[in-house]
């Protein structure tokens, strides 16, 4: 999953609504300090469930002016 934020705004939390996954891991974030970014990373992205336990989305921190790549399974 690729997520892009083309604005200088930082959004936390930010929810992406989609389902059919159980695990997510951020594998790249251009906002990492090693790339000159501010270091606003997603070390623990959260799978969002509805009241009946069905996966309905992903809660992340949307880094400013960044591209984030997540491994979703």
PDB file of C-alpha atoms in Angstrom:
ATOM      1  CA  UNK A   1       0.000   0.000   0.000  1.00  0.00           C
ATOM      2  CA  UNK A   2       1.456   3.401  -1.005  1.00  0.00           C
ATOM      3  CA  UNK A   3       0.252   6.544   0.741  1.00  0.00           C
ATOM      4  CA  UNK A   4       1.327  10.045  -0.323  1.00  0.00           C
ATOM      5  CA  UNK A   5       0.826  13.348   1.497  1.00  0.00           C
ATOM      6  CA  UNK A   6       1.637  16.227  -0.815  1.00  0.00           C
ATOM      7  CA  UNK A   7       0.872  18.861   1.837  1.00  0.00           C
ATOM      8  CA  UNK A   8       3.075  20.206   4.668  1.00  0.00           C
ATOM      9  CA  UNK A   9       0.357  19.249   7.198  1.00  0.00           C
ATOM     10  CA  UNK A  10       0.859  16.399   9.684  1.00  0.00           C
ATOM     11  CA  UNK A  11      -2.290  14.357  10.364  1.00  0.00           C
ATOM     12  CA  UNK A  12      -2.392  12.049  13.372  1.00  0.00           C
ATOM     13  CA  UNK A  13      -4.547  10.079  13.512  1.00  0.00           C
ATOM     14  CA  UNK A  14      -5.468   9.543   9.858  1.00  0.00           C
ATOM     15  CA  UNK A  15      -7.753   6.632   8.943  1.00  0.00           C
ATOM     16  CA  UNK A  16      -7.717   4.864   5.587  1.00  0.00           C
ATOM     17  CA  UNK A  17     -10.972   2.947   5.104  1.00  0.00           C
ATOM     18  CA  UNK A  18     -10.544  -0.484   3.533  1.00  0.00           C
ATOM     19  CA  UNK A  19     -10.752  -4.078   4.694  1.00  0.00           C
ATOM     20  CA  UNK A  20      -9.659  -7.657   4.064  1.00  0.00           C
ATOM     21  CA  UNK A  21      -6.308  -7.525   5.862  1.00  0.00           C
ATOM     22  CA  UNK A  22      -5.024  -8.556   9.267  1.00  0.00           C
ATOM     23  CA  UNK A  23      -1.509  -7.155   9.582  1.00  0.00           C
ATOM     24  CA  UNK A  24       0.258  -4.021   8.401  1.00  0.00           C
ATOM     25  CA  UNK A  25       3.861  -2.860   8.657  1.00  0.00           C
ATOM     26  CA  UNK A  26       5.468   0.360   7.423  1.00  0.00           C
ATOM     27  CA  UNK A  27       8.448  -0.597   5.276  1.00  0.00           C
ATOM     28  CA  UNK A  28       9.380   2.871   3.953  1.00  0.00           C
ATOM     29  CA  UNK A  29       8.712   6.466   4.965  1.00  0.00           C
ATOM     30  CA  UNK A  30      10.422   9.351   3.183  1.00  0.00           C
ATOM     31  CA  UNK A  31       9.917  11.451   6.333  1.00  0.00           C
ATOM     32  CA  UNK A  32      12.555   9.364   8.139  1.00  0.00           C
ATOM     33  CA  UNK A  33      15.384  11.460   9.587  1.00  0.00           C
ATOM     34  CA  UNK A  34      17.949   9.564   7.494  1.00  0.00           C
ATOM     35  CA  UNK A  35      16.319  11.148   4.396  1.00  0.00           C
ATOM     36  CA  UNK A  36      16.212  14.631   5.923  1.00  0.00           C
ATOM     37  CA  UNK A  37      12.641  14.329   7.227  1.00  0.00           C
ATOM     38  CA  UNK A  38      11.085  15.149  10.569  1.00  0.00           C
ATOM     39  CA  UNK A  39      10.991  11.541  11.784  1.00  0.00           C
ATOM     40  CA  UNK A  40       7.198  11.178  12.035  1.00  0.00           C
ATOM     41  CA  UNK A  41       7.038   7.434  11.381  1.00  0.00           C
ATOM     42  CA  UNK A  42       4.470   4.646  11.834  1.00  0.00           C
ATOM     43  CA  UNK A  43       6.189   2.169  14.103  1.00  0.00           C
ATOM     44  CA  UNK A  44       2.802   0.753  15.196  1.00  0.00           C
ATOM     45  CA  UNK A  45       0.104   1.330  12.552  1.00  0.00           C
ATOM     46  CA  UNK A  46      -3.267   0.234  13.936  1.00  0.00           C
ATOM     47  CA  UNK A  47      -5.807  -2.064  12.277  1.00  0.00           C
ATOM     48  CA  UNK A  48      -9.280  -0.582  12.902  1.00  0.00           C
ATOM     49  CA  UNK A  49     -12.226  -2.916  13.619  1.00  0.00           C
ATOM     50  CA  UNK A  50     -15.940  -2.163  13.820  1.00  0.00           C
ATOM     51  CA  UNK A  51     -18.116  -3.206  16.779  1.00  0.00           C
ATOM     52  CA  UNK A  52     -18.472  -6.741  15.419  1.00  0.00           C
ATOM     53  CA  UNK A  53     -14.716  -7.204  14.949  1.00  0.00           C
ATOM     54  CA  UNK A  54     -14.603  -6.779  11.180  1.00  0.00           C
ATOM     55  CA  UNK A  55     -11.572  -4.908   9.788  1.00  0.00           C
ATOM     56  CA  UNK A  56     -12.698  -1.547   8.402  1.00  0.00           C
ATOM     57  CA  UNK A  57      -9.486   0.427   8.067  1.00  0.00           C
ATOM     58  CA  UNK A  58      -6.001   1.429   9.047  1.00  0.00           C
ATOM     59  CA  UNK A  59      -5.066   4.214  11.491  1.00  0.00           C
ATOM     60  CA  UNK A  60      -1.719   5.859  10.745  1.00  0.00           C
ATOM     61  CA  UNK A  61       0.172   9.095  11.245  1.00  0.00           C
ATOM     62  CA  UNK A  62       0.198  10.889   7.884  1.00  0.00           C
ATOM     63  CA  UNK A  63       3.685  12.383   7.661  1.00  0.00           C
ATOM     64  CA  UNK A  64       4.060  15.803   6.007  1.00  0.00           C
ATOM     65  CA  UNK A  65       5.330  15.969   2.414  1.00  0.00           C
ATOM     66  CA  UNK A  66       5.992  12.243   2.482  1.00  0.00           C
ATOM     67  CA  UNK A  67       5.518   8.901   0.802  1.00  0.00           C
ATOM     68  CA  UNK A  68       4.823   5.919   3.024  1.00  0.00           C
ATOM     69  CA  UNK A  69       4.847   2.299   1.885  1.00  0.00           C
ATOM     70  CA  UNK A  70       3.121  -0.366   3.946  1.00  0.00           C
ATOM     71  CA  UNK A  71       3.237  -4.151   3.703  1.00  0.00           C
ATOM     72  CA  UNK A  72      -0.368  -5.306   4.113  1.00  0.00           C
ATOM     73  CA  UNK A  73      -1.314  -8.939   4.605  1.00  0.00           C
TER      74      UNK A  73
END
